[in-house]
PDB file of C-alpha atoms in Angstrom:
ATOM      1  CA  ASP A   1      27.100  92.730 -45.235  1.00  0.00           C
ATOM      2  CA  SER A   2      25.829  94.516 -42.080  1.00  0.00           C
ATOM      3  CA  GLY A   3      28.031  92.759 -39.335  1.00  0.00           C
ATOM      4  CA  VAL A   4      24.695  90.934 -38.054  1.00  0.00           C
ATOM      5  CA  THR A   5      24.648  87.336 -38.269  1.00  0.00           C
ATOM      6  CA  GLN A   6      21.484  85.145 -37.813  1.00  0.00           C
ATOM      7  CA  THR A   7      21.490  81.122 -37.761  1.00  0.00           C
ATOM      8  CA  PRO A   8      19.877  79.063 -38.951  1.00  0.00           C
ATOM      9  CA  LYS A   9      19.368  80.578 -42.747  1.00  0.00           C
ATOM     10  CA  HIS A  10      16.392  78.172 -42.932  1.00  0.00           C
ATOM     11  CA  LEU A  11      14.387  76.292 -40.597  1.00  0.00           C
ATOM     12  CA  ILE A  12      11.567  73.787 -41.268  1.00  0.00           C
ATOM     13  CA  THR A  13       9.593  72.597 -38.568  1.00  0.00           C
ATOM     14  CA  ALA A  14       6.049  71.157 -37.604  1.00  0.00           C
ATOM     15  CA  THR A  15       2.996  72.868 -35.762  1.00  0.00           C
ATOM     16  CA  GLY A  16       3.301  72.653 -32.108  1.00  0.00           C
ATOM     17  CA  GLN A  17       7.089  72.368 -31.994  1.00  0.00           C
ATOM     18  CA  ARG A  18       9.722  75.132 -30.497  1.00  0.00           C
ATOM     19  CA  VAL A  19      12.561  76.572 -32.216  1.00  0.00           C
ATOM     20  CA  THR A  20      15.272  79.144 -31.388  1.00  0.00           C
ATOM     21  CA  LEU A  21      16.500  81.638 -33.664  1.00  0.00           C
ATOM     22  CA  ARG A  22      20.216  83.265 -32.879  1.00  0.00           C
ATOM     23  CA  CYS A  23      21.527  86.392 -33.558  1.00  0.00           C
ATOM     24  CA  SER A  24      24.779  88.023 -33.105  1.00  0.00           C
ATOM     25  CA  PRO A  25      25.106  91.936 -33.294  1.00  0.00           C
ATOM     26  CA  ARG A  26      27.572  93.873 -34.941  1.00  0.00           C
ATOM     27  CA  SER A  27      30.696  94.276 -32.872  1.00  0.00           C
ATOM     28  CA  GLY A  28      30.261  97.272 -30.247  1.00  0.00           C
ATOM     29  CA  ASP A  29      26.417  97.362 -30.792  1.00  0.00           C
ATOM     30  CA  LEU A  30      24.350  97.178 -27.437  1.00  0.00           C
ATOM     31  CA  SER A  31      20.832  97.071 -28.936  1.00  0.00           C
ATOM     32  CA  VAL A  32      19.177  94.048 -30.578  1.00  0.00           C
ATOM     33  CA  TYR A  33      15.818  94.141 -32.170  1.00  0.00           C
ATOM     34  CA  TRP A  34      13.712  91.299 -33.711  1.00  0.00           C
ATOM     35  CA  TYR A  35      11.253  92.043 -36.682  1.00  0.00           C
ATOM     36  CA  GLN A  36       8.776  89.424 -38.487  1.00  0.00           C
ATOM     37  CA  GLN A  37       8.238  89.836 -41.932  1.00  0.00           C
ATOM     38  CA  SER A  38       5.471  88.129 -43.392  1.00  0.00           C
ATOM     39  CA  LEU A  39       3.412  88.323 -47.000  1.00  0.00           C
ATOM     40  CA  ASP A  40       0.080  89.766 -45.344  1.00  0.00           C
ATOM     41  CA  GLN A  41       1.764  92.058 -42.405  1.00  0.00           C
ATOM     42  CA  GLY A  42       4.757  93.203 -43.882  1.00  0.00           C
ATOM     43  CA  LEU A  43       7.827  94.046 -41.469  1.00  0.00           C
ATOM     44  CA  GLN A  44       6.598  94.217 -37.927  1.00  0.00           C
ATOM     45  CA  PHE A  45       8.788  95.052 -35.061  1.00  0.00           C
ATOM     46  CA  LEU A  46       8.652  92.421 -32.037  1.00  0.00           C
ATOM     47  CA  ILE A  47      10.734  93.224 -29.256  1.00  0.00           C
ATOM     48  CA  GLN A  48      14.251  95.131 -28.359  1.00  0.00           C
ATOM     49  CA  TYR A  49      16.874  94.308 -25.954  1.00  0.00           C
ATOM     50  CA  TYR A  50      19.333  96.877 -24.645  1.00  0.00           C
ATOM     51  CA  ASN A  51      22.715  95.522 -23.094  1.00  0.00           C
ATOM     52  CA  GLY A  52      20.710  92.475 -21.797  1.00  0.00           C
ATOM     53  CA  GLU A  53      17.603  94.148 -20.745  1.00  0.00           C
ATOM     54  CA  GLU A  54      14.248  94.369 -22.328  1.00  0.00           C
ATOM     55  CA  ARG A  55      13.503  97.954 -23.716  1.00  0.00           C
ATOM     56  CA  ALA A  56      10.574  97.597 -25.897  1.00  0.00           C
ATOM     57  CA  LYS A  57       7.853  95.220 -27.241  1.00  0.00           C
ATOM     58  CA  GLY A  58       5.764  95.404 -30.173  1.00  0.00           C
ATOM     59  CA  ASN A  59       3.608  92.707 -31.749  1.00  0.00           C
ATOM     60  CA  ILE A  60       5.251  89.749 -29.946  1.00  0.00           C
ATOM     61  CA  LEU A  61       2.813  86.696 -29.251  1.00  0.00           C
ATOM     62  CA  GLU A  62       2.911  85.244 -25.799  1.00  0.00           C
ATOM     63  CA  ARG A  63       4.114  82.073 -27.349  1.00  0.00           C
ATOM     64  CA  PHE A  64       7.196  83.796 -28.393  1.00  0.00           C
ATOM     65  CA  SER A  65      10.036  85.159 -26.123  1.00  0.00           C
ATOM     66  CA  ALA A  66      13.448  86.519 -26.474  1.00  0.00           C
ATOM     67  CA  GLN A  67      16.695  87.174 -24.525  1.00  0.00           C
ATOM     68  CA  GLN A  68      19.951  88.876 -24.643  1.00  0.00           C
ATOM     69  CA  PHE A  69      23.026  87.238 -23.176  1.00  0.00           C
ATOM     70  CA  PRO A  70      25.822  88.908 -21.424  1.00  0.00           C
ATOM     71  CA  ASP A  71      27.925  88.642 -24.896  1.00  0.00           C
ATOM     72  CA  LEU A  72      24.938  90.473 -26.389  1.00  0.00           C
ATOM     73  CA  HIS A  73      23.957  87.897 -28.625  1.00  0.00           C
ATOM     74  CA  SER A  74      20.382  87.440 -28.717  1.00  0.00           C
ATOM     75  CA  GLU A  75      17.960  84.412 -29.051  1.00  0.00           C
ATOM     76  CA  LEU A  76      14.230  84.462 -30.247  1.00  0.00           C
ATOM     77  CA  ASN A  77      12.241  81.532 -28.913  1.00  0.00           C
ATOM     78  CA  LEU A  78       8.963  80.603 -31.015  1.00  0.00           C
ATOM     79  CA  SER A  79       6.858  78.004 -29.249  1.00  0.00           C
ATOM     80  CA  SER A  80       3.576  76.186 -29.957  1.00  0.00           C
ATOM     81  CA  LEU A  81       4.200  76.884 -33.486  1.00  0.00           C
ATOM     82  CA  GLU A  82       1.316  77.438 -35.949  1.00  0.00           C
ATOM     83  CA  LEU A  83       1.226  77.726 -39.706  1.00  0.00           C
ATOM     84  CA  GLY A  84       0.757  81.190 -39.441  1.00  0.00           C
ATOM     85  CA  ASP A  85       3.944  81.679 -37.816  1.00  0.00           C
ATOM     86  CA  SER A  86       5.589  80.922 -41.049  1.00  0.00           C
ATOM     87  CA  ALA A  87       7.765  83.971 -41.866  1.00  0.00           C
ATOM     88  CA  LEU A  88      11.129  85.626 -42.170  1.00  0.00           C
ATOM     89  CA  TYR A  89      12.475  86.664 -38.956  1.00  0.00           C
ATOM     90  CA  PHE A  90      15.018  89.447 -38.821  1.00  0.00           C
ATOM     91  CA  CYS A  91      17.516  90.789 -36.353  1.00  0.00           C
ATOM     92  CA  ALA A  92      18.814  94.126 -36.297  1.00  0.00           C
ATOM     93  CA  SER A  93      21.515  95.959 -33.945  1.00  0.00           C
ATOM     94  CA  SER A  94      22.097  99.584 -33.234  1.00  0.00           C
ATOM     95  CA  VAL A  95      24.964 101.093 -31.111  1.00  0.00           C
ATOM     96  CA  ALA A  96      22.579 102.282 -28.411  1.00  0.00           C
ATOM     97  CA  GLY A  97      18.832 102.526 -28.305  1.00  0.00           C
ATOM     98  CA  GLU A  98      17.802 105.959 -29.026  1.00  0.00           C
ATOM     99  CA  LYS A  99      17.521 107.165 -32.712  1.00  0.00           C
ATOM    100  CA  ASP A 100      20.590 104.930 -34.052  1.00  0.00           C
ATOM    101  CA  THR A 101      20.850 103.288 -37.341  1.00  0.00           C
ATOM    102  CA  GLN A 102      19.602  99.744 -37.055  1.00  0.00           C
ATOM    103  CA  TYR A 103      21.291  97.182 -39.300  1.00  0.00           C
ATOM    104  CA  PHE A 104      19.750  94.232 -40.097  1.00  0.00           C
ATOM    105  CA  GLY A 105      20.962  90.673 -40.598  1.00  0.00           C
ATOM    106  CA  PRO A 106      20.128  88.357 -43.317  1.00  0.00           C
ATOM    107  CA  GLY A 107      17.019  86.991 -41.631  1.00  0.00           C
ATOM    108  CA  THR A 108      15.945  83.476 -40.928  1.00  0.00           C
ATOM    109  CA  ARG A 109      13.393  81.921 -42.983  1.00  0.00           C
ATOM    110  CA  LEU A 110      10.707  79.581 -40.899  1.00  0.00           C
ATOM    111  CA  THR A 111       8.614  77.231 -42.684  1.00  0.00           C
ATOM    112  CA  VAL A 112       5.842  75.660 -40.153  1.00  0.00           C
ATOM    113  CA  LEU A 113       4.413  72.528 -41.965  1.00  0.00           C
TER     114      LEU A 113
ATOM    115  CA  GLY B   1      -3.422 102.437 -34.795  1.00  0.00           C
ATOM    116  CA  GLU B   2      -0.124 103.894 -36.153  1.00  0.00           C
ATOM    117  CA  SER B   3       0.883 102.936 -39.541  1.00  0.00           C
ATOM    118  CA  VAL B   4       3.349 104.361 -42.401  1.00  0.00           C
ATOM    119  CA  GLY B   5       1.262 103.925 -45.305  1.00  0.00           C
ATOM    120  CA  LEU B   6       3.147 102.808 -48.396  1.00  0.00           C
ATOM    121  CA  HIS B   7       0.957 100.876 -50.704  1.00  0.00           C
ATOM    122  CA  LEU B   8       2.698  98.346 -52.739  1.00  0.00           C
ATOM    123  CA  PRO B   9       3.012  99.811 -56.441  1.00  0.00           C
ATOM    124  CA  THR B  10       5.681  98.823 -58.766  1.00  0.00           C
ATOM    125  CA  LEU B  11       8.017 101.448 -60.142  1.00  0.00           C
ATOM    126  CA  SER B  12       9.518 100.662 -63.399  1.00  0.00           C
ATOM    127  CA  VAL B  13      12.281 102.911 -65.057  1.00  0.00           C
ATOM    128  CA  GLN B  14      15.036 103.067 -67.436  1.00  0.00           C
ATOM    129  CA  GLU B  15      18.530 102.835 -66.610  1.00  0.00           C
ATOM    130  CA  GLY B  16      19.839 106.378 -66.331  1.00  0.00           C
ATOM    131  CA  ASP B  17      16.461 107.823 -65.288  1.00  0.00           C
ATOM    132  CA  ASN B  18      15.734 109.455 -61.872  1.00  0.00           C
ATOM    133  CA  SER B  19      13.562 107.376 -59.727  1.00  0.00           C
ATOM    134  CA  ILE B  20      11.029 108.937 -56.797  1.00  0.00           C
ATOM    135  CA  ILE B  21       9.614 106.597 -54.217  1.00  0.00           C
ATOM    136  CA  ASN B  22       6.909 108.061 -51.909  1.00  0.00           C
ATOM    137  CA  CYS B  23       5.719 107.158 -48.671  1.00  0.00           C
ATOM    138  CA  ALA B  24       2.808 108.804 -46.354  1.00  0.00           C
ATOM    139  CA  TYR B  25       3.223 108.444 -42.552  1.00  0.00           C
ATOM    140  CA  SER B  26       0.205 108.695 -40.229  1.00  0.00           C
ATOM    141  CA  ASN B  27       1.834 109.348 -36.754  1.00  0.00           C
ATOM    142  CA  SER B  28       2.577 112.927 -36.417  1.00  0.00           C
ATOM    143  CA  ALA B  29       4.610 112.520 -33.411  1.00  0.00           C
ATOM    144  CA  SER B  30       7.300 110.700 -35.263  1.00  0.00           C
ATOM    145  CA  ASP B  31      10.526 112.099 -35.323  1.00  0.00           C
ATOM    146  CA  TYR B  32      12.721 110.219 -37.069  1.00  0.00           C
ATOM    147  CA  PHE B  33      12.401 108.515 -40.530  1.00  0.00           C
ATOM    148  CA  ILE B  34      14.638 105.963 -42.641  1.00  0.00           C
ATOM    149  CA  TRP B  35      14.513 104.302 -46.025  1.00  0.00           C
ATOM    150  CA  TYR B  36      15.720 100.819 -46.190  1.00  0.00           C
ATOM    151  CA  LYS B  37      16.212  98.806 -49.659  1.00  0.00           C
ATOM    152  CA  GLN B  38      15.650  95.200 -49.479  1.00  0.00           C
ATOM    153  CA  GLU B  39      16.855  92.868 -52.125  1.00  0.00           C
ATOM    154  CA  SER B  40      15.371  89.126 -52.760  1.00  0.00           C
ATOM    155  CA  GLY B  41      16.565  86.968 -49.939  1.00  0.00           C
ATOM    156  CA  LYS B  42      18.341  89.392 -47.997  1.00  0.00           C
ATOM    157  CA  GLY B  43      17.716  91.809 -45.045  1.00  0.00           C
ATOM    158  CA  PRO B  44      16.809  95.517 -45.231  1.00  0.00           C
ATOM    159  CA  GLN B  45      19.791  97.731 -45.819  1.00  0.00           C
ATOM    160  CA  PHE B  46      20.103 100.970 -44.230  1.00  0.00           C
ATOM    161  CA  ILE B  47      20.204 103.880 -47.277  1.00  0.00           C
ATOM    162  CA  ILE B  48      19.615 107.100 -45.562  1.00  0.00           C
ATOM    163  CA  ASP B  49      17.780 108.715 -42.721  1.00  0.00           C
ATOM    164  CA  ILE B  50      16.388 111.934 -41.639  1.00  0.00           C
ATOM    165  CA  ARG B  51      15.234 113.630 -38.455  1.00  0.00           C
ATOM    166  CA  SER B  52      12.419 115.724 -38.096  1.00  0.00           C
ATOM    167  CA  ASN B  53      14.169 119.102 -37.950  1.00  0.00           C
ATOM    168  CA  MET B  54      15.119 118.520 -41.423  1.00  0.00           C
ATOM    169  CA  ASP B  55      13.204 118.750 -44.470  1.00  0.00           C
ATOM    170  CA  LYS B  56      16.011 117.184 -46.915  1.00  0.00           C
ATOM    171  CA  ARG B  57      19.040 115.336 -46.691  1.00  0.00           C
ATOM    172  CA  GLN B  58      21.578 114.133 -49.369  1.00  0.00           C
ATOM    173  CA  GLY B  59      23.451 110.981 -49.609  1.00  0.00           C
ATOM    174  CA  GLN B  60      25.338 109.292 -52.446  1.00  0.00           C
ATOM    175  CA  ARG B  61      22.821 109.242 -55.591  1.00  0.00           C
ATOM    176  CA  VAL B  62      19.931 109.493 -52.769  1.00  0.00           C
ATOM    177  CA  THR B  63      17.808 112.561 -51.452  1.00  0.00           C
ATOM    178  CA  VAL B  64      15.279 111.864 -48.816  1.00  0.00           C
ATOM    179  CA  LEU B  65      12.856 114.836 -48.708  1.00  0.00           C
ATOM    180  CA  LEU B  66      10.437 115.175 -45.739  1.00  0.00           C
ATOM    181  CA  ASN B  67       7.145 117.425 -45.632  1.00  0.00           C
ATOM    182  CA  LYS B  68       5.825 117.277 -42.152  1.00  0.00           C
ATOM    183  CA  THR B  69       2.841 119.678 -43.126  1.00  0.00           C
ATOM    184  CA  VAL B  70       1.389 116.787 -45.245  1.00  0.00           C
ATOM    185  CA  LYS B  71       3.188 113.758 -43.458  1.00  0.00           C
ATOM    186  CA  HIS B  72       5.091 112.891 -46.655  1.00  0.00           C
ATOM    187  CA  LEU B  73       8.413 111.238 -47.197  1.00  0.00           C
ATOM    188  CA  SER B  74      10.296 110.729 -50.565  1.00  0.00           C
ATOM    189  CA  LEU B  75      13.364 108.918 -51.717  1.00  0.00           C
ATOM    190  CA  GLN B  76      15.186 110.209 -54.752  1.00  0.00           C
ATOM    191  CA  ILE B  77      17.409 108.006 -56.446  1.00  0.00           C
ATOM    192  CA  ALA B  78      19.676 109.736 -59.168  1.00  0.00           C
ATOM    193  CA  ALA B  79      20.819 107.781 -62.456  1.00  0.00           C
ATOM    194  CA  THR B  80      19.192 104.845 -61.484  1.00  0.00           C
ATOM    195  CA  GLN B  81      21.058 101.647 -62.035  1.00  0.00           C
ATOM    196  CA  PRO B  82      19.902  97.953 -62.558  1.00  0.00           C
ATOM    197  CA  GLY B  83      21.620  97.239 -59.131  1.00  0.00           C
ATOM    198  CA  ASP B  84      19.033  99.477 -57.510  1.00  0.00           C
ATOM    199  CA  SER B  85      16.172  97.042 -58.452  1.00  0.00           C
ATOM    200  CA  ALA B  86      14.842  96.098 -54.870  1.00  0.00           C
ATOM    201  CA  VAL B  87      11.722  96.656 -52.863  1.00  0.00           C
ATOM    202  CA  TYR B  88      12.215 100.107 -50.827  1.00  0.00           C
ATOM    203  CA  PHE B  89      10.661 100.542 -47.240  1.00  0.00           C
ATOM    204  CA  CYS B  90      10.210 103.810 -45.318  1.00  0.00           C
ATOM    205  CA  ALA B  91       9.907 103.465 -41.704  1.00  0.00           C
ATOM    206  CA  GLU B  92       9.220 105.959 -38.652  1.00  0.00           C
ATOM    207  CA  ALA B  93      10.209 106.033 -35.186  1.00  0.00           C
ATOM    208  CA  GLY B  94       8.748 108.013 -32.548  1.00  0.00           C
ATOM    209  CA  ALA B  95      10.203 109.650 -29.625  1.00  0.00           C
ATOM    210  CA  GLY B  96      11.730 107.673 -26.503  1.00  0.00           C
ATOM    211  CA  PHE B  97      12.714 104.232 -28.291  1.00  0.00           C
ATOM    212  CA  GLN B  98      13.328 102.907 -31.687  1.00  0.00           C
ATOM    213  CA  LYS B  99      10.574 100.803 -32.413  1.00  0.00           C
ATOM    214  CA  LEU B 100      10.402 101.231 -36.216  1.00  0.00           C
ATOM    215  CA  VAL B 101       6.931 101.136 -37.970  1.00  0.00           C
ATOM    216  CA  PHE B 102       7.726 100.114 -41.500  1.00  0.00           C
ATOM    217  CA  GLY B 103       5.427 100.737 -44.616  1.00  0.00           C
ATOM    218  CA  THR B 104       4.733  97.919 -47.004  1.00  0.00           C
ATOM    219  CA  GLY B 105       7.129  98.660 -49.773  1.00  0.00           C
ATOM    220  CA  THR B 106       7.453  99.751 -52.858  1.00  0.00           C
ATOM    221  CA  ARG B 107       9.023  97.628 -55.839  1.00  0.00           C
ATOM    222  CA  LEU B 108      11.651  99.488 -58.091  1.00  0.00           C
ATOM    223  CA  LEU B 109      12.267  97.649 -61.439  1.00  0.00           C
ATOM    224  CA  VAL B 110      14.979  99.217 -63.202  1.00  0.00           C
ATOM    225  CA  SER B 111      15.603  98.021 -67.002  1.00  0.00           C
ATOM    226  CA  PRO B 112      19.077  98.526 -69.059  1.00  0.00           C
TER     227      PRO B 112
END
C-alpha cells in the first residue's frame, strides 16, 4: 500500500458525459501527479500540482482539467468523454516536486461506452 | 519527441535465476531514472532509482545500472521469485520538474 488513495476504483459511463476522479496523496506529500495508462499509449503524464498550484503539464487534452485543493487532495475532471478516453488513470504523489520519488495509487479504471 | 524505448518483450525465468531487464532512453538531458513494478490490477510500485551522477545503485535483491554513453538502463533482480512476476517499467525525468516519461514495459514471468 503506497498511501495514495483513489476513488472510485471503477467507473463506467457513456460518451459525452463528464466524470470526476479523486486522489488523496500520502500524508505530508505536497505534489500530486496524474497519469493515463492505455493499451496503445502506455503510461502518459497528464499534469502535476504542487501545493495547490499547477506545476507542469503533459499530454492533457483540453477536455480534461485538474485541481488541487487546500487539503492537498486532487481531482481530475474529464468531460465530453469519448470511447478513446477509456483507460486507467493513476494519481501519484511526492514530498515536493524536484526529483522526489513518486508513489502511485491503485488507479481508477474508466470505461466509456 | 522524447521517449523511453522499451519494447514490450516477455522475459521468462526460473525461480532462483537472476533476471536482467533492459531499457534504452533517448533524452540525453535526462538525469533521473526510476524502475517501477506493476502487478495486474495495481498501480506502479517504486523499486529503485538512480541519478545521472551514478552508474550503479543497489537495493534489496535489485541493482540498477546506468550507462550514459549508450543511454542504457538495466534492472537486475537476484534470485528471482514467483512474486517478482509483473510488468517492469523504466522511467526518466529531466531537469526542472518531475514529469516522468515511461517506457512501454517488460513482462517478467517467473516459474517455480
